Coordinates of C-alpha atoms in Angstrom, one line a residue:
M22 CA 0.0 0.0 0.0
S23 CA 1.4 3.4 -1.0
S24 CA 1.9 6.0 1.7
P25 CA -0.6 8.8 1.9
Q26 CA 0.3 12.0 0.1
R27 CA 1.3 15.1 2.0
R28 CA -0.8 18.2 1.4
L29 CA 1.0 21.2 -0.2
I30 CA -0.6 24.6 -0.6
L31 CA 1.3 26.9 -3.0
V32 CA 0.6 30.6 -2.5
S33 CA 1.2 32.6 -5.7
P34 CA -1.0 35.7 -6.1
H35 CA 0.2 36.0 -9.8
F36 CA -0.9 33.0 -11.7
P37 CA -1.8 32.2 -15.4
P38 CA -3.2 33.6 -17.4
I39 CA -1.3 36.5 -15.7
N40 CA 2.1 36.8 -17.2
A41 CA 4.4 37.7 -14.2
A42 CA 7.9 36.7 -13.5
D43 CA 7.3 35.6 -9.9
M44 CA 4.8 32.8 -10.6
H45 CA 7.0 30.6 -12.8
R46 CA 8.4 28.6 -9.9
V47 CA 4.9 27.4 -8.9
R48 CA 3.7 27.0 -12.5
Q49 CA 6.6 24.9 -13.6
S50 CA 6.4 22.6 -10.6
L51 CA 2.8 21.6 -11.0
P52 CA 3.2 18.6 -13.3
Y53 CA 5.5 16.8 -10.9
W54 CA 4.0 17.1 -7.3
S55 CA 1.7 14.1 -7.5
D56 CA 4.6 11.7 -8.5
L57 CA 6.6 13.1 -5.7
G58 CA 4.0 12.2 -3.1
W59 CA 2.2 15.6 -2.7
A60 CA -1.4 16.6 -3.2
A61 CA -0.7 20.1 -4.4
E62 CA -3.1 23.0 -4.8
V63 CA -2.6 26.7 -5.7
V64 CA -4.0 29.8 -4.0
C65 CA -3.9 32.8 -6.3
V66 CA -5.8 36.0 -7.2
D67 CA -8.6 36.4 -9.7
P68 CA -6.8 37.7 -12.9
R69 CA -9.5 40.4 -13.2
L70 CA -7.9 42.1 -10.2
V71 CA -4.4 42.1 -11.5
N72 CA -2.8 44.9 -13.5
A73 CA -0.5 42.8 -15.5
P74 CA -0.4 41.4 -19.0
R75 CA -2.2 38.1 -19.8
D76 CA -1.0 35.2 -21.8
E77 CA -3.5 32.5 -22.7
F78 CA -0.6 30.2 -23.7
L79 CA 0.4 30.0 -20.0
A80 CA -3.1 29.0 -19.0
E81 CA -3.4 26.4 -21.8
I82 CA -0.3 24.5 -20.7
L83 CA -1.3 24.2 -17.0
P84 CA -2.1 20.6 -15.8
S85 CA -5.8 20.2 -15.2
S86 CA -5.3 17.9 -12.2
V87 CA -4.1 20.5 -9.8
P88 CA -6.9 22.5 -8.0
V89 CA -6.5 26.3 -8.3
H90 CA -8.3 28.6 -5.8
R91 CA -8.7 32.1 -7.1
V92 CA -9.6 34.8 -4.5
G93 CA -11.1 38.2 -4.8
G94 CA -10.3 41.5 -3.2
F95 CA -10.4 45.2 -4.0
D96 CA -10.6 45.6 -7.8
L97 CA -8.4 47.8 -9.9
R98 CA -10.5 50.9 -9.4
W99 CA -9.2 51.0 -5.8
A100 CA -5.6 50.8 -6.9
R101 CA -5.5 54.6 -7.5
L102 CA -5.9 55.2 -3.7
P103 CA -2.8 55.6 -1.6
G104 CA -1.9 52.2 0.0
L105 CA -4.0 50.1 -2.3
G106 CA -1.9 50.1 -5.5
T107 CA -0.2 46.9 -4.6
L108 CA -1.9 43.6 -5.5
G109 CA -0.9 42.0 -2.2
I110 CA -2.5 44.7 -0.1
R111 CA -5.7 44.7 -2.1
T112 CA -6.1 41.0 -1.7
L113 CA -4.4 40.2 1.6
R114 CA -7.6 39.7 3.5
S115 CA -9.0 37.3 0.9
L116 CA -5.8 35.3 0.7
R117 CA -5.7 35.0 4.5
K118 CA -9.4 33.8 4.6
E119 CA -8.8 31.3 1.8
L120 CA -5.8 29.8 3.5
L121 CA -7.6 29.5 6.9
D122 CA -10.6 27.9 5.1
L123 CA -8.4 25.4 3.4
L124 CA -6.6 24.5 6.6
R125 CA -9.7 24.4 8.8
D126 CA -9.9 20.6 8.9
S127 CA -6.2 20.0 9.2
G128 CA -6.0 19.8 13.0
D129 CA -2.7 21.1 14.1
G130 CA -1.4 21.1 10.5
T131 CA 0.5 17.8 10.7
G132 CA 1.2 16.5 7.2
C133 CA 0.6 19.9 5.6
C134 CA 2.9 22.5 4.1
V135 CA 2.2 26.1 2.9
Y136 CA 4.8 27.5 0.5
F137 CA 4.8 31.2 -0.3
S138 CA 6.4 31.9 -3.6
T139 CA 5.8 35.5 -4.6
T140 CA 7.4 39.0 -4.7
Q141 CA 4.1 40.4 -3.3
F142 CA 5.9 40.4 0.0
I143 CA 3.0 41.7 2.1
V144 CA 1.3 38.3 1.5
H145 CA 4.0 36.6 3.6
S146 CA 2.7 38.4 6.6
I147 CA -0.1 35.8 6.9
A148 CA 2.5 33.3 8.0
P149 CA 2.8 34.2 11.7
E150 CA -1.0 33.7 12.2
L151 CA -0.8 30.3 10.5
R152 CA 2.0 29.4 12.8
R153 CA 0.0 30.3 15.9
R154 CA -3.1 28.4 14.7
F155 CA -1.4 25.3 13.2
P156 CA 1.7 24.7 15.3
C157 CA 2.7 21.5 13.3
L158 CA 2.1 23.1 9.9
A159 CA 5.3 23.3 7.8
L160 CA 5.8 26.9 6.5
A161 CA 8.3 28.0 3.9
M162 CA 8.9 31.1 1.8
D163 CA 10.7 31.8 -1.4
Y164 CA 13.2 34.7 -1.7
Q165 CA 13.1 35.5 -5.4
D166 CA 14.1 39.2 -4.7
P167 CA 15.2 40.9 -1.5
W168 CA 12.4 42.0 0.7
V169 CA 14.5 44.6 2.5
N170 CA 16.5 45.9 -0.5
T171 CA 19.8 47.7 0.1
Y172 CA 20.8 47.8 -3.5
Y173 CA 19.3 51.2 -4.2
N174 CA 20.9 52.8 -1.2
E175 CA 24.3 51.4 -2.2
N176 CA 23.7 52.6 -5.8
P177 CA 22.1 56.0 -5.3
Q178 CA 22.4 56.9 -9.0
V179 CA 19.8 54.1 -9.8
P180 CA 16.2 55.4 -9.6
K181 CA 14.2 53.7 -6.9
P182 CA 11.1 51.7 -8.0
G183 CA 7.9 53.7 -7.5
G184 CA 9.9 56.8 -6.6
A185 CA 11.9 57.7 -3.5
L186 CA 8.9 58.3 -1.2
K187 CA 7.0 55.1 -2.0
F188 CA 10.2 53.1 -1.8
R189 CA 11.1 54.5 1.6
F190 CA 7.6 53.7 2.9
T191 CA 7.5 50.1 1.6
Q192 CA 11.0 49.5 3.0
A193 CA 10.0 50.7 6.4
I194 CA 7.1 48.2 6.4
A195 CA 9.5 45.5 5.1
R196 CA 12.0 46.1 7.9
R197 CA 9.3 45.7 10.5
Q198 CA 7.5 42.7 9.0
E199 CA 10.4 40.6 7.7
P200 CA 11.8 39.4 11.1
R201 CA 8.3 38.4 12.2
V202 CA 7.6 36.4 9.1
L203 CA 11.0 34.7 9.1
R204 CA 10.6 33.6 12.7
A205 CA 7.4 31.9 11.7
M206 CA 9.1 30.0 8.8
N207 CA 10.5 26.5 9.1
G208 CA 12.4 26.9 5.9
I209 CA 13.6 29.4 3.3
T210 CA 14.4 28.9 -0.4
A211 CA 16.3 31.5 -2.3
V212 CA 17.3 31.9 -6.0
S213 CA 20.8 33.1 -4.9
P214 CA 23.2 32.2 -2.0
A215 CA 23.7 36.0 -1.7
Y216 CA 20.3 36.3 -0.1
R217 CA 21.2 34.0 2.8
T218 CA 24.4 36.0 3.4
M219 CA 22.4 39.3 3.3
L220 CA 19.7 38.1 5.7
S221 CA 22.2 36.5 8.1
Q222 CA 24.2 39.8 8.4
R223 CA 21.0 41.6 9.6
M224 CA 19.5 38.6 11.6
P225 CA 22.1 36.1 12.6
W226 CA 19.4 33.7 14.0
V227 CA 18.2 33.1 10.4
E228 CA 21.1 30.7 10.0
D229 CA 19.3 28.3 12.3
K230 CA 16.5 28.0 9.7
A231 CA 16.5 25.3 7.0
W232 CA 17.8 26.7 3.7
L233 CA 17.7 25.7 0.1
V234 CA 19.3 27.7 -2.7
L235 CA 17.1 26.9 -5.7
P236 CA 17.2 28.8 -9.0
F237 CA 14.2 28.6 -11.3
G238 CA 14.4 25.6 -13.6
G239 CA 14.3 25.3 -17.4
A240 CA 11.0 23.9 -18.7
M241 CA 11.6 21.7 -21.7
S242 CA 7.9 21.1 -21.9
D243 CA 7.3 24.8 -22.6
F244 CA 9.2 24.5 -25.8
E245 CA 7.5 21.3 -26.7
A246 CA 4.1 22.9 -26.2
L247 CA 5.2 25.8 -28.3
Q248 CA 5.2 23.6 -31.4
N249 CA 1.4 23.0 -31.1
L250 CA 0.0 25.9 -29.1
G251 CA 2.6 28.7 -29.3
P252 CA 1.6 32.0 -30.9
A253 CA 3.5 33.8 -33.7
Q254 CA 5.6 36.8 -32.7
P255 CA 5.2 40.3 -34.3
F256 CA 8.6 41.8 -33.6
F257 CA 10.8 40.6 -36.4
D258 CA 10.7 38.4 -39.6
P259 CA 13.2 35.6 -39.2
H260 CA 13.3 35.2 -43.0
D261 CA 14.0 38.8 -44.0
G262 CA 17.7 38.3 -44.6
F263 CA 18.9 40.0 -41.5
E264 CA 20.7 38.4 -38.6
H265 CA 18.5 38.8 -35.5
W266 CA 20.0 38.9 -32.0
V267 CA 17.4 38.7 -29.3
Y268 CA 17.2 39.4 -25.6
V269 CA 13.9 38.9 -23.7
G270 CA 13.7 40.2 -20.1
R271 CA 13.9 43.3 -18.0
G272 CA 16.3 46.1 -18.5
G273 CA 17.3 48.7 -16.0
S274 CA 20.1 50.9 -14.8
D275 CA 21.9 48.0 -13.2
M276 CA 22.4 46.4 -16.6
S277 CA 23.8 49.6 -18.3
F278 CA 27.4 48.6 -17.9
A279 CA 26.9 45.2 -19.7
V280 CA 24.6 46.8 -22.4
R281 CA 27.1 49.6 -23.1
A282 CA 30.0 47.2 -23.5
L283 CA 27.9 45.1 -25.9
F284 CA 27.0 48.1 -28.1
R285 CA 30.6 49.5 -28.0
A286 CA 31.9 46.1 -29.1
F287 CA 29.4 46.0 -31.9
R288 CA 30.3 49.5 -33.1
Q289 CA 34.0 48.8 -33.1
A290 CA 33.7 45.3 -34.7
K291 CA 31.4 46.5 -37.5
Q292 CA 34.4 48.5 -38.8
R293 CA 36.3 45.2 -39.3
Q294 CA 33.4 42.8 -40.0
P295 CA 31.2 44.3 -42.7
D296 CA 28.7 41.4 -42.4
L297 CA 27.8 42.7 -38.9
D298 CA 25.8 45.4 -40.6
R299 CA 23.1 42.8 -41.2
V300 CA 22.7 42.3 -37.5
R301 CA 19.5 43.6 -35.8
W302 CA 19.3 43.7 -32.0
H303 CA 15.9 43.1 -30.3
F304 CA 15.4 43.9 -26.6
L305 CA 11.9 42.8 -25.7
G306 CA 9.9 43.2 -22.6
T307 CA 12.5 45.3 -20.8
N308 CA 10.1 47.1 -18.3
Y309 CA 7.6 45.5 -15.9
A310 CA 5.6 48.7 -15.5
P311 CA 2.2 49.1 -17.0
A312 CA 2.2 50.1 -20.7
E313 CA 1.3 53.7 -19.9
K314 CA 4.3 54.0 -17.5
T315 CA 6.9 52.0 -19.3
V316 CA 10.2 53.5 -20.3
A317 CA 13.1 52.5 -22.6
T318 CA 16.4 51.7 -20.8
I319 CA 18.3 49.9 -23.5
R320 CA 18.0 51.8 -26.8
P321 CA 19.0 55.2 -25.3
I322 CA 22.4 53.6 -24.6
A323 CA 22.6 52.2 -28.2
V324 CA 22.0 55.8 -29.5
E325 CA 24.8 57.1 -27.2
E326 CA 27.1 54.4 -28.5
G327 CA 26.2 55.3 -32.2
V328 CA 24.3 52.0 -33.0
G329 CA 20.7 53.1 -32.4
D330 CA 19.7 52.3 -36.0
W331 CA 20.5 48.6 -35.4
V332 CA 18.6 48.3 -32.1
Q333 CA 14.9 47.8 -31.4
E334 CA 13.6 48.0 -27.8
V335 CA 10.0 47.0 -26.9
S336 CA 9.8 48.1 -23.3
V337 CA 6.3 46.8 -22.5
R338 CA 6.2 43.3 -21.1
I339 CA 5.4 40.7 -23.8
P340 CA 3.5 37.4 -23.5
Y341 CA 5.5 34.4 -22.4
G342 CA 4.5 32.4 -25.4
S343 CA 5.7 35.2 -27.7
A344 CA 8.9 35.4 -25.8
L345 CA 9.7 31.8 -26.4
R346 CA 8.8 32.1 -30.1
C347 CA 11.2 35.1 -30.4
M348 CA 14.0 33.0 -28.9
V349 CA 13.3 30.1 -31.3
D350 CA 13.1 32.5 -34.2
A351 CA 16.4 34.3 -33.3
D352 CA 19.7 33.8 -35.0
A353 CA 21.5 34.3 -31.6
L354 CA 20.5 35.1 -28.0
I355 CA 22.1 37.9 -26.0
L356 CA 22.0 38.0 -22.2
P357 CA 23.3 41.1 -20.5
G358 CA 23.7 40.9 -16.7
S359 CA 23.3 43.1 -13.7
N360 CA 26.2 44.8 -11.9
D361 CA 24.6 43.3 -8.7
P362 CA 26.8 40.2 -7.9
G363 CA 23.8 38.5 -6.3
Y364 CA 21.6 38.7 -9.4
S365 CA 20.8 35.3 -10.7
A366 CA 19.2 35.2 -14.2
S367 CA 16.8 32.3 -14.4
K368 CA 16.3 33.2 -18.0
I369 CA 19.6 31.5 -18.7
Y370 CA 17.8 28.1 -18.8
P371 CA 15.3 28.9 -21.6
C372 CA 18.1 30.5 -23.5
I373 CA 20.0 27.2 -23.4
L374 CA 16.9 25.2 -24.2
A375 CA 16.3 27.4 -27.3
R376 CA 19.4 25.8 -28.8
K377 CA 20.8 29.0 -30.3
P378 CA 24.2 30.7 -30.3
L379 CA 24.3 32.4 -26.9
L380 CA 26.3 35.2 -25.4
A381 CA 26.0 36.0 -21.7
L382 CA 27.8 39.0 -20.2
F383 CA 27.5 38.8 -16.4
H384 CA 29.2 39.7 -13.2
R385 CA 32.0 37.2 -12.4
E386 CA 30.2 36.1 -9.2
S387 CA 27.0 35.3 -11.0
S388 CA 25.9 31.6 -11.1
V389 CA 25.4 32.0 -14.8
H390 CA 29.0 31.4 -15.6
D391 CA 29.1 28.1 -13.6
I392 CA 26.0 26.9 -15.4
L393 CA 27.5 27.7 -18.8
Q394 CA 30.8 26.1 -18.0
R395 CA 29.1 22.9 -16.7
T396 CA 26.7 22.6 -19.7
G397 CA 28.6 24.2 -22.6
G398 CA 25.4 25.9 -23.4
G399 CA 26.9 29.2 -24.6
L400 CA 29.7 31.8 -24.2
G401 CA 30.0 33.6 -20.9
I402 CA 32.1 36.7 -20.5
Q403 CA 32.8 38.1 -17.0
F404 CA 33.1 41.6 -15.5
N405 CA 33.4 43.0 -12.0
A406 CA 33.3 46.4 -10.3
R407 CA 36.9 47.2 -11.5
S408 CA 36.3 46.3 -15.2
S409 CA 36.3 49.1 -17.7
T410 CA 33.8 49.4 -20.6
D411 CA 36.5 49.4 -23.2
E412 CA 38.2 46.3 -21.7
I413 CA 35.0 44.3 -21.7
A414 CA 34.0 45.6 -25.2
R415 CA 37.4 44.3 -26.5
Q416 CA 36.7 40.8 -25.1
V417 CA 33.1 40.8 -26.5
S418 CA 34.4 41.8 -29.9
Q419 CA 37.2 39.2 -30.0
Q420 CA 35.3 36.3 -28.5
W421 CA 31.9 36.9 -30.1
M422 CA 31.5 39.6 -32.7
E423 CA 34.6 38.5 -34.7
S424 CA 34.2 34.8 -33.9
E425 CA 32.4 31.9 -35.4
D426 CA 30.7 31.4 -32.0
R427 CA 28.0 33.9 -32.9
Q428 CA 26.8 31.6 -35.7
R429 CA 27.5 28.2 -34.0
I430 CA 24.9 26.2 -32.1
P431 CA 26.5 25.3 -28.8
A432 CA 27.3 21.6 -28.2
T433 CA 25.3 21.5 -25.0
D434 CA 25.8 18.6 -22.6
W435 CA 22.2 17.7 -21.9
T436 CA 23.2 15.3 -19.2
A437 CA 25.0 18.1 -17.4
F438 CA 21.9 20.3 -18.0
S439 CA 19.5 17.8 -16.4
P440 CA 20.0 19.2 -12.8
Y441 CA 18.7 22.6 -14.0
T442 CA 15.4 21.4 -15.4
D443 CA 12.0 22.2 -13.9
R444 CA 11.6 18.5 -12.9
S445 CA 15.0 18.4 -11.1
M446 CA 14.3 21.7 -9.3
T447 CA 10.9 20.4 -8.2
E448 CA 12.5 17.2 -6.9
K449 CA 14.9 19.3 -4.8
L450 CA 12.1 21.5 -3.5
S451 CA 10.0 18.4 -2.7
S452 CA 12.8 16.8 -0.6
F453 CA 13.3 20.1 1.2
L454 CA 9.6 20.6 2.0
D455 CA 9.4 16.9 3.0
S456 CA 12.2 17.4 5.5
L457 CA 10.4 20.4 7.0
C458 CA 7.3 18.3 7.6
Q459 CA 9.3 15.5 9.1
G460 CA 11.1 17.9 11.5
L461 CA 7.8 18.9 13.1

């Protein structure tokens, strides 16, 4: 007789058909939980309350066997009022009630786990109440981004998200709530080991918690689904005779060093490699703000470097299915990195899975370089705080612009890549959550 399944409640306010970066951990894990001994279900927010792009492709590829509980809250009309602009605040009461209702018959919580995986940090504040009511409930949270964020204070030249006043207010709340929430948690997952170091410096007792460093995985099944369900993309014609280099993901001031080095290398190499004149750069979905507030952060640098005519930037967030289609249609993929050493780009995995020539320009401490070295999935070039733009531009020019690598499909070691797949990442997460339940 097989052992009974443990119960797992995944809290992810953003969820398909909403296209938001912080829901992919939960979305990608759903096909595997049952085989791993869990009865999983999702708690999310009704998409009508979410001010974010939709992507029906994401909804179509969800497994039908996993229950999804969608809660209500204050609708988007209330988002204009001070304090109600954030989805987590507008739906916090409904999310709390749904979790309490789902756990009502669980006794002291034995055999159950609630996993918060969202950058709507206010939602984590439900955890202390769950701990009080269900003392044997396993609780875990996912650090995809820092909750208390020191990056903007350390880099004052970078504009603060939402403006200085709003940022100061949200950080004051975060500094008050973060310790309370973390004390309630049995375990913590993080996309980067830097987050553990950062938290431990402020709260040494956090080291006593169970930890798992877990990047997002690469979903091979997404590319397989793309063949049957995937939409076309409207951004470039892959058969127009040009060589299309594509980046899909956010931009921002923290990427300006890498982007500038890329464009400077391109301008200089074009003088020696006339065929580079056929290259067209496409930076897509570079800003997560609503369409009416989005700003370009990449093309202005291209203009400054004298290559603006070769560069397209679509700053509005694009559908996930279209993003995958652009990667498949590209002649090469370009991945500029942040100057933040702790930044871990989960988009490296779909870039490798797209099976295209790949150039990644990242801080030397980024995990991206280790992944590329282990798998052979592309070319990685490193920089650090002491690197000069001209120095890195020369490396990019020599190793990519004037090399056959820019037109060569990487000889990826797929056996070495297997630990980075969504299935493997979910297996690691399952073992971690299981250990939390056993420890109660």
